[in-house]
Amino acid sequence: MKKQELKTPYFMIDEDKLIANLEKAKLLKELSGVKLVLALKCFSTWGVFDIIKPYLDGTTSSGPFEVKLGYETFGGETHAYSVGYSEDDVREVADICDKLIFNSQSQLAAHRHIVEGKASIGLRLNPGVSYAGQDLANPARQFSRLGVQADHIKPEVFNDIDGVMFHMNCENKDVDAFTGLLDAISEQFGDHLNKLDWVSLGGGVFFTWPGYDIEKLAQALKAFSEKHGVQLYLEPGEAIITKTTDLVVTVVDIVENVKKTAIVDSATEAHRLDTLIYDEPASVLEASDNGEHEYVIGSCSCLAGDQFCVANFEQPLQIGQKLHIMDSAGYTMVKLNWFNGLKMPSIYCERSNGEIQMLNEFGYDDFKRSLSQWSVS
Ligand SMILES: *Cc1c(COP(=O)(O)O)cnc(C)c1O
């Protein structure tokens, strides 16, 4: 397959860039003894798991189907977590997971008997402190339902569990801010942690960010695990696949209403939802800060405010030209939807040897089937 001939829109996952992130993950593991499980809710494109598997210890999940997917396509350790399990969910998941983590003491009490003897049992605690840029993504926000609050913990609960999970970071690029949270957890929950086998510190630690002090993070993790006698886990999602993938689109029209808008054959609402939800503009490879030609990069959905970003270019954009929307792997392919009946992006991987391999392709039949398979009669 030749890149120039591929039909847009498509995602292109770059194996070399993925491996560069994974090498950092490997270094962190070697220096700290931490185990790393991939958070599937961020990235579940299992067609590239053969590249990731040698570097990580397994997967973690936010819902029942992710557990099954991790078990089937990744292997290693399969962690199961959900904010709310039904009894049927627990029965399905218990047989295929290694650790099952409940979100509340009531869920633990209701379902513990199903899991006992099958998987290691955990409970999510809410440390009440966090590092997150936006309230929407802040697990310690007011009235949070995520995990047990410190003052609600019944001490005897620690006799019923093997480990706990804390998740309180979102894209935390500041190692000192993270170690501060770690100290707070050690101080507040340390006596309880000493009785456990394992502690997961969740995701959101951005250790693959350029310049991140991995050694400092590793030392802090190692000290924590030795102090409390626990196996530590991190649950990275975005950190593993950051900056590995472009969403490649084509300019299909250029319109002008005071500003010029280049309309492309993709939409944030359908293909890059977090651009919209978190109001975080995308970056375009072809743009240049000093370019004198400014364009809104507009979506082809009907939502009035649906745009990727505003960007400057050295040359005027042309209809038919391809643009690369950078850093489009995390929380994108897992959230694709059929809004407006837009063509869903294909998914490719560019291997280290230059070969382009197709992982997925969608057509009209997929759209139609997602809406109804049978009609009333
Ligand atoms: C979202 C989430 C993760 C992954 O977060 P990233 O920011 O992608 O690293 C890990 N664990 C839990 C419990 C989560 O909710």
CSV table of C-alpha atoms and ligand atoms in Angstrom, one decimal:
chain,number,residue,atom,x,y,z
A,1,MET,CA,0.0,0.0,0.0
A,2,LYS,CA,1.3,3.4,-0.9
A,3,LYS,CA,0.6,6.4,1.4
A,4,GLN,CA,-0.3,8.7,-1.5
A,5,GLU,CA,-3.0,6.4,-2.7
A,6,LEU,CA,-4.8,5.9,0.6
A,7,LYS,CA,-8.3,7.4,0.8
A,8,THR,CA,-8.9,9.9,3.6
A,9,PRO,CA,-10.0,10.1,6.3
A,10,TYR,CA,-7.7,7.7,8.0
A,11,PHE,CA,-5.6,7.2,11.2
A,12,MET,CA,-2.0,6.3,10.7
A,13,ILE,CA,-0.3,4.8,13.7
A,14,ASP,CA,3.5,5.0,13.5
A,15,GLU,CA,5.3,2.0,14.9
A,16,ASP,CA,8.6,3.7,15.5
A,17,LYS,CA,7.0,6.5,17.5
A,18,LEU,CA,5.0,3.9,19.5
A,19,ILE,CA,8.2,2.0,20.3
A,20,ALA,CA,9.9,5.2,21.4
A,21,ASN,CA,7.2,5.6,24.0
A,22,LEU,CA,7.3,1.9,24.9
A,23,GLU,CA,11.1,2.1,25.5
A,24,LYS,CA,10.5,4.8,28.1
A,25,ALA,CA,7.9,2.5,29.7
A,26,LYS,CA,10.4,-0.3,29.8
A,27,LEU,CA,13.0,2.0,31.4
A,28,LEU,CA,10.5,3.1,34.1
A,29,LYS,CA,9.7,-0.6,34.9
A,30,GLU,CA,13.3,-1.6,35.1
A,31,LEU,CA,14.2,1.3,37.4
A,32,SER,CA,11.2,1.1,39.7
A,33,GLY,CA,9.8,-2.4,39.7
A,34,VAL,CA,6.4,-1.0,38.8
A,35,LYS,CA,4.1,-3.1,36.6
A,36,LEU,CA,2.3,-1.3,33.7
A,37,VAL,CA,-1.1,-2.2,32.4
A,38,LEU,CA,-2.5,-0.5,29.4
A,39,ALA,CA,-5.8,1.4,30.0
A,40,LEU,CA,-8.0,0.1,27.1
A,41,LYS,CA,-10.5,2.9,27.4
A,42,CYS,CA,-7.9,5.2,25.9
A,43,PHE,CA,-6.7,3.0,23.2
A,44,SER,CA,-8.0,-0.5,22.2
A,45,THR,CA,-6.9,-0.8,18.6
A,46,TRP,CA,-5.8,-4.4,19.1
A,47,GLY,CA,-4.4,-4.8,15.7
A,48,VAL,CA,-1.1,-3.2,17.0
A,49,PHE,CA,-1.1,-5.1,20.4
A,50,ASP,CA,1.7,-7.4,19.1
A,51,ILE,CA,3.9,-4.3,19.1
A,52,ILE,CA,2.9,-3.3,22.6
A,53,LYS,CA,2.8,-6.7,24.4
A,54,PRO,CA,6.5,-7.2,24.9
A,55,TYR,CA,6.8,-4.0,26.8
A,56,LEU,CA,3.8,-4.0,29.2
A,57,ASP,CA,2.4,-6.4,31.7
A,58,GLY,CA,-1.3,-6.5,30.6
A,59,THR,CA,-4.4,-4.4,30.4
A,60,THR,CA,-6.9,-2.7,32.6
A,61,SER,CA,-10.5,-1.8,31.8
A,62,SER,CA,-13.4,0.5,32.5
A,63,GLY,CA,-16.2,-1.9,31.4
A,64,PRO,CA,-16.9,-5.6,30.9
A,65,PHE,CA,-16.2,-5.8,27.1
A,66,GLU,CA,-12.8,-4.2,27.6
A,67,VAL,CA,-12.0,-7.0,30.0
A,68,LYS,CA,-12.8,-9.6,27.4
A,69,LEU,CA,-10.9,-7.7,24.7
A,70,GLY,CA,-7.8,-7.4,26.9
A,71,TYR,CA,-8.0,-11.1,27.8
A,72,GLU,CA,-8.4,-12.2,24.2
A,73,THR,CA,-6.1,-9.9,22.4
A,74,PHE,CA,-3.4,-8.8,24.8
A,75,GLY,CA,-3.1,-11.4,27.6
A,76,GLY,CA,-0.7,-11.0,30.5
A,77,GLU,CA,-2.4,-9.6,33.5
A,78,THR,CA,-6.0,-8.6,33.0
A,79,HIS,CA,-7.4,-6.1,35.4
A,80,ALA,CA,-11.1,-5.4,35.6
A,81,TYR,CA,-12.6,-2.2,37.0
A,82,SER,CA,-15.9,-0.6,36.5
A,83,VAL,CA,-17.7,2.3,38.2
A,84,GLY,CA,-20.8,0.1,38.4
A,85,TYR,CA,-21.0,-3.7,37.9
A,86,SER,CA,-24.2,-5.6,37.6
A,87,GLU,CA,-24.1,-9.1,39.0
A,88,ASP,CA,-24.1,-10.6,35.5
A,89,ASP,CA,-21.1,-8.4,34.6
A,90,VAL,CA,-19.2,-9.7,37.7
A,91,ARG,CA,-19.9,-13.4,36.8
A,92,GLU,CA,-18.7,-12.9,33.2
A,93,VAL,CA,-15.6,-11.0,34.2
A,94,ALA,CA,-14.5,-13.0,37.3
A,95,ASP,CA,-13.5,-16.0,35.2
A,96,ILE,CA,-11.2,-14.1,32.8
A,97,CYS,CA,-9.6,-11.4,35.0
A,98,ASP,CA,-6.6,-11.6,37.3
A,99,LYS,CA,-7.8,-8.7,39.5
A,100,LEU,CA,-11.3,-7.3,40.0
A,101,ILE,CA,-11.5,-3.8,41.4
A,102,PHE,CA,-14.8,-2.5,42.8
A,103,ASN,CA,-15.6,1.1,42.9
A,104,SER,CA,-17.5,1.1,46.3
A,105,GLN,CA,-17.8,-0.8,49.5
A,106,SER,CA,-21.4,-1.7,48.6
A,107,GLN,CA,-20.4,-3.3,45.3
A,108,LEU,CA,-17.6,-5.2,47.2
A,109,ALA,CA,-20.1,-6.5,49.7
A,110,ALA,CA,-22.6,-7.5,47.1
A,111,HIS,CA,-20.3,-9.3,44.7
A,112,ARG,CA,-17.2,-10.4,46.6
A,113,HIS,CA,-18.4,-13.9,47.0
A,114,ILE,CA,-18.6,-14.4,43.2
A,115,VAL,CA,-15.0,-13.4,42.8
A,116,GLU,CA,-13.4,-15.1,45.8
A,117,GLY,CA,-11.0,-17.8,44.8
A,118,LYS,CA,-11.1,-16.7,41.1
A,119,ALA,CA,-9.3,-13.4,41.1
A,120,SER,CA,-7.5,-11.0,43.4
A,121,ILE,CA,-9.9,-8.5,44.8
A,122,GLY,CA,-9.4,-4.7,44.9
A,123,LEU,CA,-11.2,-1.6,45.9
A,124,ARG,CA,-10.9,1.9,44.5
A,125,LEU,CA,-10.2,4.6,47.0
A,126,ASN,CA,-10.5,8.3,46.4
A,127,PRO,CA,-7.6,10.2,47.9
A,128,GLY,CA,-9.4,13.5,47.8
A,129,VAL,CA,-6.5,15.1,46.0
A,130,SER,CA,-5.7,15.1,42.3
A,131,TYR,CA,-3.9,16.6,39.3
A,132,ALA,CA,-6.3,17.4,36.5
A,133,GLY,CA,-6.6,20.4,34.2
A,134,GLN,CA,-10.4,20.3,33.9
A,135,ASP,CA,-13.1,19.6,36.4
A,136,LEU,CA,-14.9,17.2,34.0
A,137,ALA,CA,-11.9,14.9,34.2
A,138,ASN,CA,-11.1,15.4,37.9
A,139,PRO,CA,-11.7,12.3,39.9
A,140,ALA,CA,-11.5,14.3,43.2
A,141,ARG,CA,-14.2,16.8,42.0
A,142,GLN,CA,-17.0,17.8,44.4
A,143,PHE,CA,-19.5,15.0,45.0
A,144,SER,CA,-17.2,12.5,43.1
A,145,ARG,CA,-18.6,9.0,42.7
A,146,LEU,CA,-15.2,7.5,41.8
A,147,GLY,CA,-13.9,5.4,44.7
A,148,VAL,CA,-14.4,5.4,48.4
A,149,GLN,CA,-13.8,8.6,50.3
A,150,ALA,CA,-11.2,8.4,53.1
A,151,ASP,CA,-13.8,9.2,55.9
A,152,HIS,CA,-16.2,6.5,54.6
A,153,ILE,CA,-13.7,3.6,54.8
A,154,LYS,CA,-14.7,0.9,57.1
A,155,PRO,CA,-11.3,-0.4,58.5
A,156,GLU,CA,-12.4,-4.0,58.4
A,157,VAL,CA,-12.8,-3.8,54.6
A,158,PHE,CA,-9.0,-4.3,54.4
A,159,ASN,CA,-9.5,-7.9,55.6
A,160,ASP,CA,-11.6,-8.6,52.5
A,161,ILE,CA,-9.3,-7.2,49.8
A,162,ASP,CA,-5.9,-7.8,48.4
A,163,GLY,CA,-5.2,-4.4,46.9
A,164,VAL,CA,-6.5,-0.9,46.2
A,165,MET,CA,-6.6,1.4,43.2
A,166,PHE,CA,-6.2,5.2,43.2
A,167,HIS,CA,-6.7,7.1,40.0
A,168,MET,CA,-6.2,10.9,40.4
A,169,ASN,CA,-4.1,12.2,37.6
A,170,CYS,CA,-4.9,13.5,34.1
A,171,GLU,CA,-2.0,14.3,31.8
A,172,ASN,CA,0.3,15.1,34.7
A,173,LYS,CA,3.7,16.1,33.2
A,174,ASP,CA,5.0,17.4,36.6
A,175,VAL,CA,6.9,14.6,38.5
A,176,ASP,CA,7.0,16.7,41.7
A,177,ALA,CA,3.3,17.2,41.6
A,178,PHE,CA,2.9,13.4,41.3
A,179,THR,CA,5.3,12.6,44.1
A,180,GLY,CA,3.4,15.1,46.2
A,181,LEU,CA,0.2,13.1,45.7
A,182,LEU,CA,2.1,9.9,46.5
A,183,ASP,CA,3.3,11.3,49.8
A,184,ALA,CA,-0.3,12.4,50.6
A,185,ILE,CA,-1.5,8.9,49.9
A,186,SER,CA,1.2,7.3,52.0
A,187,GLU,CA,0.4,9.6,54.9
A,188,GLN,CA,-3.3,9.2,54.8
A,189,PHE,CA,-3.7,5.5,53.9
A,190,GLY,CA,-0.2,4.1,54.7
A,191,ASP,CA,-1.3,1.9,57.7
A,192,HIS,CA,-4.0,0.3,55.5
A,193,LEU,CA,-1.7,-0.2,52.5
A,194,ASN,CA,0.8,-2.1,54.7
A,195,LYS,CA,-1.7,-4.9,54.9
A,196,LEU,CA,-2.1,-5.3,51.1
A,197,ASP,CA,-0.4,-7.1,48.3
A,198,TRP,CA,-0.7,-4.5,45.6
A,199,VAL,CA,-1.6,-0.9,45.0
A,200,SER,CA,-2.4,0.6,41.6
A,201,LEU,CA,-1.8,4.3,41.2
A,202,GLY,CA,-4.0,4.6,38.1
A,203,GLY,CA,-3.3,6.5,34.9
A,204,GLY,CA,-2.6,10.0,33.8
A,205,VAL,CA,1.1,10.1,34.7
A,206,PHE,CA,2.7,11.5,31.5
A,207,PHE,CA,6.1,9.9,31.8
A,208,THR,CA,6.7,9.8,28.1
A,209,TRP,CA,6.5,13.6,27.8
A,210,PRO,CA,9.7,15.1,26.4
A,211,GLY,CA,12.0,15.9,29.3
A,212,TYR,CA,10.0,14.0,32.0
A,213,ASP,CA,12.3,12.9,34.7
A,214,ILE,CA,11.7,9.2,34.6
A,215,GLU,CA,14.4,8.4,37.1
A,216,LYS,CA,12.9,10.6,39.7
A,217,LEU,CA,9.5,9.0,39.2
A,218,ALA,CA,11.1,5.6,39.4
A,219,GLN,CA,12.8,6.4,42.7
A,220,ALA,CA,9.6,7.7,44.2
A,221,LEU,CA,7.6,4.6,43.1
A,222,LYS,CA,10.3,2.2,44.4
A,223,ALA,CA,10.5,3.9,47.8
A,224,PHE,CA,6.7,3.8,48.1
A,225,SER,CA,6.5,0.1,47.2
A,226,GLU,CA,9.3,-0.8,49.6
A,227,LYS,CA,7.9,1.3,52.4
A,228,HIS,CA,4.5,-0.3,52.2
A,229,GLY,CA,5.5,-3.8,51.0
A,230,VAL,CA,3.3,-3.7,48.0
A,231,GLN,CA,3.6,-4.5,44.2
A,232,LEU,CA,2.9,-1.2,42.5
A,233,TYR,CA,1.0,-0.8,39.2
A,234,LEU,CA,0.4,2.2,36.9
A,235,GLU,CA,-2.4,2.2,34.3
A,236,PRO,CA,-1.1,4.3,31.5
A,237,GLY,CA,-3.3,5.1,28.5
A,238,GLU,CA,-2.4,8.3,26.8
A,239,ALA,CA,1.3,8.1,27.9
A,240,ILE,CA,1.7,5.0,25.8
A,241,ILE,CA,0.3,6.2,22.5
A,242,THR,CA,0.9,10.0,22.7
A,243,LYS,CA,2.2,11.6,19.5
A,244,THR,CA,2.2,8.3,17.6
A,245,THR,CA,-0.8,8.8,15.3
A,246,ASP,CA,-2.1,11.3,12.7
A,247,LEU,CA,-5.6,11.7,11.6
A,248,VAL,CA,-5.2,12.4,7.9
A,249,VAL,CA,-7.9,14.4,6.2
A,250,THR,CA,-8.5,16.2,2.9
A,251,VAL,CA,-9.6,19.7,2.3
A,252,VAL,CA,-13.0,19.4,0.4
A,253,ASP,CA,-14.0,23.1,0.3
A,254,ILE,CA,-12.8,26.6,1.4
A,255,VAL,CA,-15.5,29.1,2.4
A,256,GLU,CA,-15.1,32.6,3.7
A,257,ASN,CA,-17.1,34.6,6.2
A,258,VAL,CA,-14.8,37.2,7.6
A,259,LYS,CA,-12.4,34.3,8.3
A,260,LYS,CA,-11.4,31.6,5.8
A,261,THR,CA,-12.5,28.1,6.8
A,262,ALA,CA,-11.1,25.0,5.2
A,263,ILE,CA,-13.7,22.3,5.4
A,264,VAL,CA,-12.1,18.8,5.8
A,265,ASP,CA,-13.6,15.3,5.3
A,266,SER,CA,-13.8,14.5,9.0
A,267,ALA,CA,-15.4,16.0,12.1
A,268,THR,CA,-14.3,16.3,15.7
A,269,GLU,CA,-17.8,15.3,16.9
A,270,ALA,CA,-17.5,12.0,15.1
A,271,HIS,CA,-13.8,11.2,14.9
A,272,ARG,CA,-12.0,13.3,17.5
A,273,LEU,CA,-14.6,13.9,20.2
A,274,ASP,CA,-12.3,15.2,22.9
A,275,THR,CA,-11.4,18.2,20.8
A,276,LEU,CA,-15.0,19.2,21.4
A,277,ILE,CA,-15.6,17.9,24.9
A,278,TYR,CA,-12.5,19.5,26.4
A,279,ASP,CA,-12.3,22.4,24.0
A,280,GLU,CA,-8.7,21.6,23.2
A,281,PRO,CA,-7.8,22.6,19.7
A,282,ALA,CA,-5.9,20.1,17.5
A,283,SER,CA,-2.5,20.7,15.9
A,284,VAL,CA,-1.9,20.4,12.1
A,285,LEU,CA,1.4,19.1,10.9
A,286,GLU,CA,1.4,21.4,7.8
A,287,ALA,CA,0.8,24.6,9.8
A,288,SER,CA,3.4,27.1,10.7
A,289,ASP,CA,3.1,29.8,13.4
A,290,ASN,CA,4.5,32.5,11.2
A,291,GLY,CA,2.5,31.6,8.1
A,292,GLU,CA,0.4,34.6,6.9
A,293,HIS,CA,-2.6,32.5,5.7
A,294,GLU,CA,-5.0,31.8,8.5
A,295,TYR,CA,-7.7,29.2,8.3
A,296,VAL,CA,-10.3,27.7,10.6
A,297,ILE,CA,-9.9,24.0,10.0
A,298,GLY,CA,-13.6,23.2,10.0
A,299,SER,CA,-15.4,19.9,10.2
A,300,CYS,CA,-17.8,18.5,7.6
A,301,SER,CA,-20.5,17.8,10.3
A,302,CYS,CA,-23.5,20.0,10.6
A,303,LEU,CA,-22.7,21.1,14.2
A,304,ALA,CA,-22.1,24.9,14.0
A,305,GLY,CA,-19.1,25.0,16.3
A,306,ASP,CA,-17.4,21.9,15.1
A,307,GLN,CA,-13.8,22.8,14.2
A,308,PHE,CA,-10.4,21.2,14.7
A,309,CYS,CA,-8.5,24.4,15.3
A,310,VAL,CA,-7.4,27.7,13.8
A,311,ALA,CA,-4.1,27.5,12.1
A,312,ASN,CA,-1.7,29.5,10.0
A,313,PHE,CA,0.0,28.3,6.8
A,314,GLU,CA,2.8,29.6,4.6
A,315,GLN,CA,0.9,29.0,1.4
A,316,PRO,CA,-2.9,29.2,0.8
A,317,LEU,CA,-4.6,25.9,1.3
A,318,GLN,CA,-5.9,24.1,-1.8
A,319,ILE,CA,-9.0,22.0,-2.2
A,320,GLY,CA,-7.8,18.3,-2.5
A,321,GLN,CA,-4.8,18.9,-0.2
A,322,LYS,CA,-4.2,16.5,2.7
A,323,LEU,CA,-3.7,17.7,6.2
A,324,HIS,CA,-2.3,15.7,9.2
A,325,ILE,CA,-4.1,16.3,12.5
A,326,MET,CA,-1.4,15.3,14.9
A,327,ASP,CA,-1.5,13.3,18.1
A,328,SER,CA,-4.8,11.6,17.3
A,329,ALA,CA,-4.5,8.1,18.9
A,330,GLY,CA,-5.8,8.5,22.4
A,331,TYR,CA,-9.6,8.7,23.2
A,332,THR,CA,-10.3,8.9,19.4
A,333,MET,CA,-10.7,5.5,17.8
A,334,VAL,CA,-12.5,4.2,20.9
A,335,LYS,CA,-15.0,7.0,20.6
A,336,LEU,CA,-15.7,6.9,16.8
A,337,ASN,CA,-19.4,7.3,16.0
A,338,TRP,CA,-21.6,7.6,12.9
A,339,PHE,CA,-23.0,11.1,13.5
A,340,ASN,CA,-24.2,12.6,10.2
A,341,GLY,CA,-23.5,9.4,8.4
A,342,LEU,CA,-19.9,10.5,7.9
A,343,LYS,CA,-17.4,8.1,6.5
A,344,MET,CA,-15.5,6.6,9.4
A,345,PRO,CA,-11.7,6.9,9.2
A,346,SER,CA,-9.8,3.7,8.2
A,347,ILE,CA,-7.0,2.7,10.5
A,348,TYR,CA,-3.5,1.9,9.3
A,349,CYS,CA,-0.2,1.2,10.9
A,350,GLU,CA,3.1,2.3,9.3
A,351,ARG,CA,5.6,-0.4,10.3
A,352,SER,CA,9.3,0.3,11.1
A,353,ASN,CA,10.2,-1.2,7.8
A,354,GLY,CA,8.1,1.4,5.9
A,355,GLU,CA,5.3,-1.0,5.1
A,356,ILE,CA,1.7,0.2,5.5
A,357,GLN,CA,-0.7,-2.3,7.0
A,358,MET,CA,-4.5,-1.9,7.1
A,359,LEU,CA,-6.1,-2.6,10.5
A,360,ASN,CA,-9.6,-1.5,9.9
A,361,GLU,CA,-11.9,-0.1,7.2
A,362,PHE,CA,-15.6,0.9,7.5
A,363,GLY,CA,-18.3,1.1,5.0
A,364,TYR,CA,-22.0,2.0,4.6
A,365,ASP,CA,-23.0,-1.5,5.8
A,366,ASP,CA,-21.3,-0.9,9.2
A,367,PHE,CA,-23.2,2.4,9.5
A,368,LYS,CA,-26.5,0.7,8.6
A,369,ARG,CA,-26.0,-2.3,10.9
A,370,SER,CA,-25.1,-0.1,13.8
A,371,LEU,CA,-28.6,1.5,13.7
A,372,SER,CA,-31.0,-1.5,13.2
A,373,GLN,CA,-30.5,-5.1,12.0
A,374,TRP,CA,-34.2,-5.8,11.8
A,375,SER,CA,-37.2,-3.7,11.1
A,376,VAL,CA,-40.6,-3.9,12.7
A,377,SER,CA,-43.1,-6.1,10.9
B,1,LIG,C1,-8.8,6.9,32.4
B,1,LIG,C2,-8.1,6.0,33.3
B,1,LIG,C3,-6.8,5.5,33.1
B,1,LIG,C4,-6.0,6.0,32.0
B,1,LIG,O1,-5.7,7.4,32.0
B,1,LIG,P1,-4.7,8.1,31.0
B,1,LIG,O2,-4.9,9.5,31.3
B,1,LIG,O3,-5.1,7.7,29.6
B,1,LIG,O4,-3.3,7.5,31.3
B,1,LIG,C5,-6.3,4.6,34.0
B,1,LIG,N1,-7.0,4.2,35.1
B,1,LIG,C6,-8.3,4.6,35.3
B,1,LIG,C7,-9.0,4.1,36.5
B,1,LIG,C8,-8.9,5.5,34.5
B,1,LIG,O5,-10.1,5.9,34.7
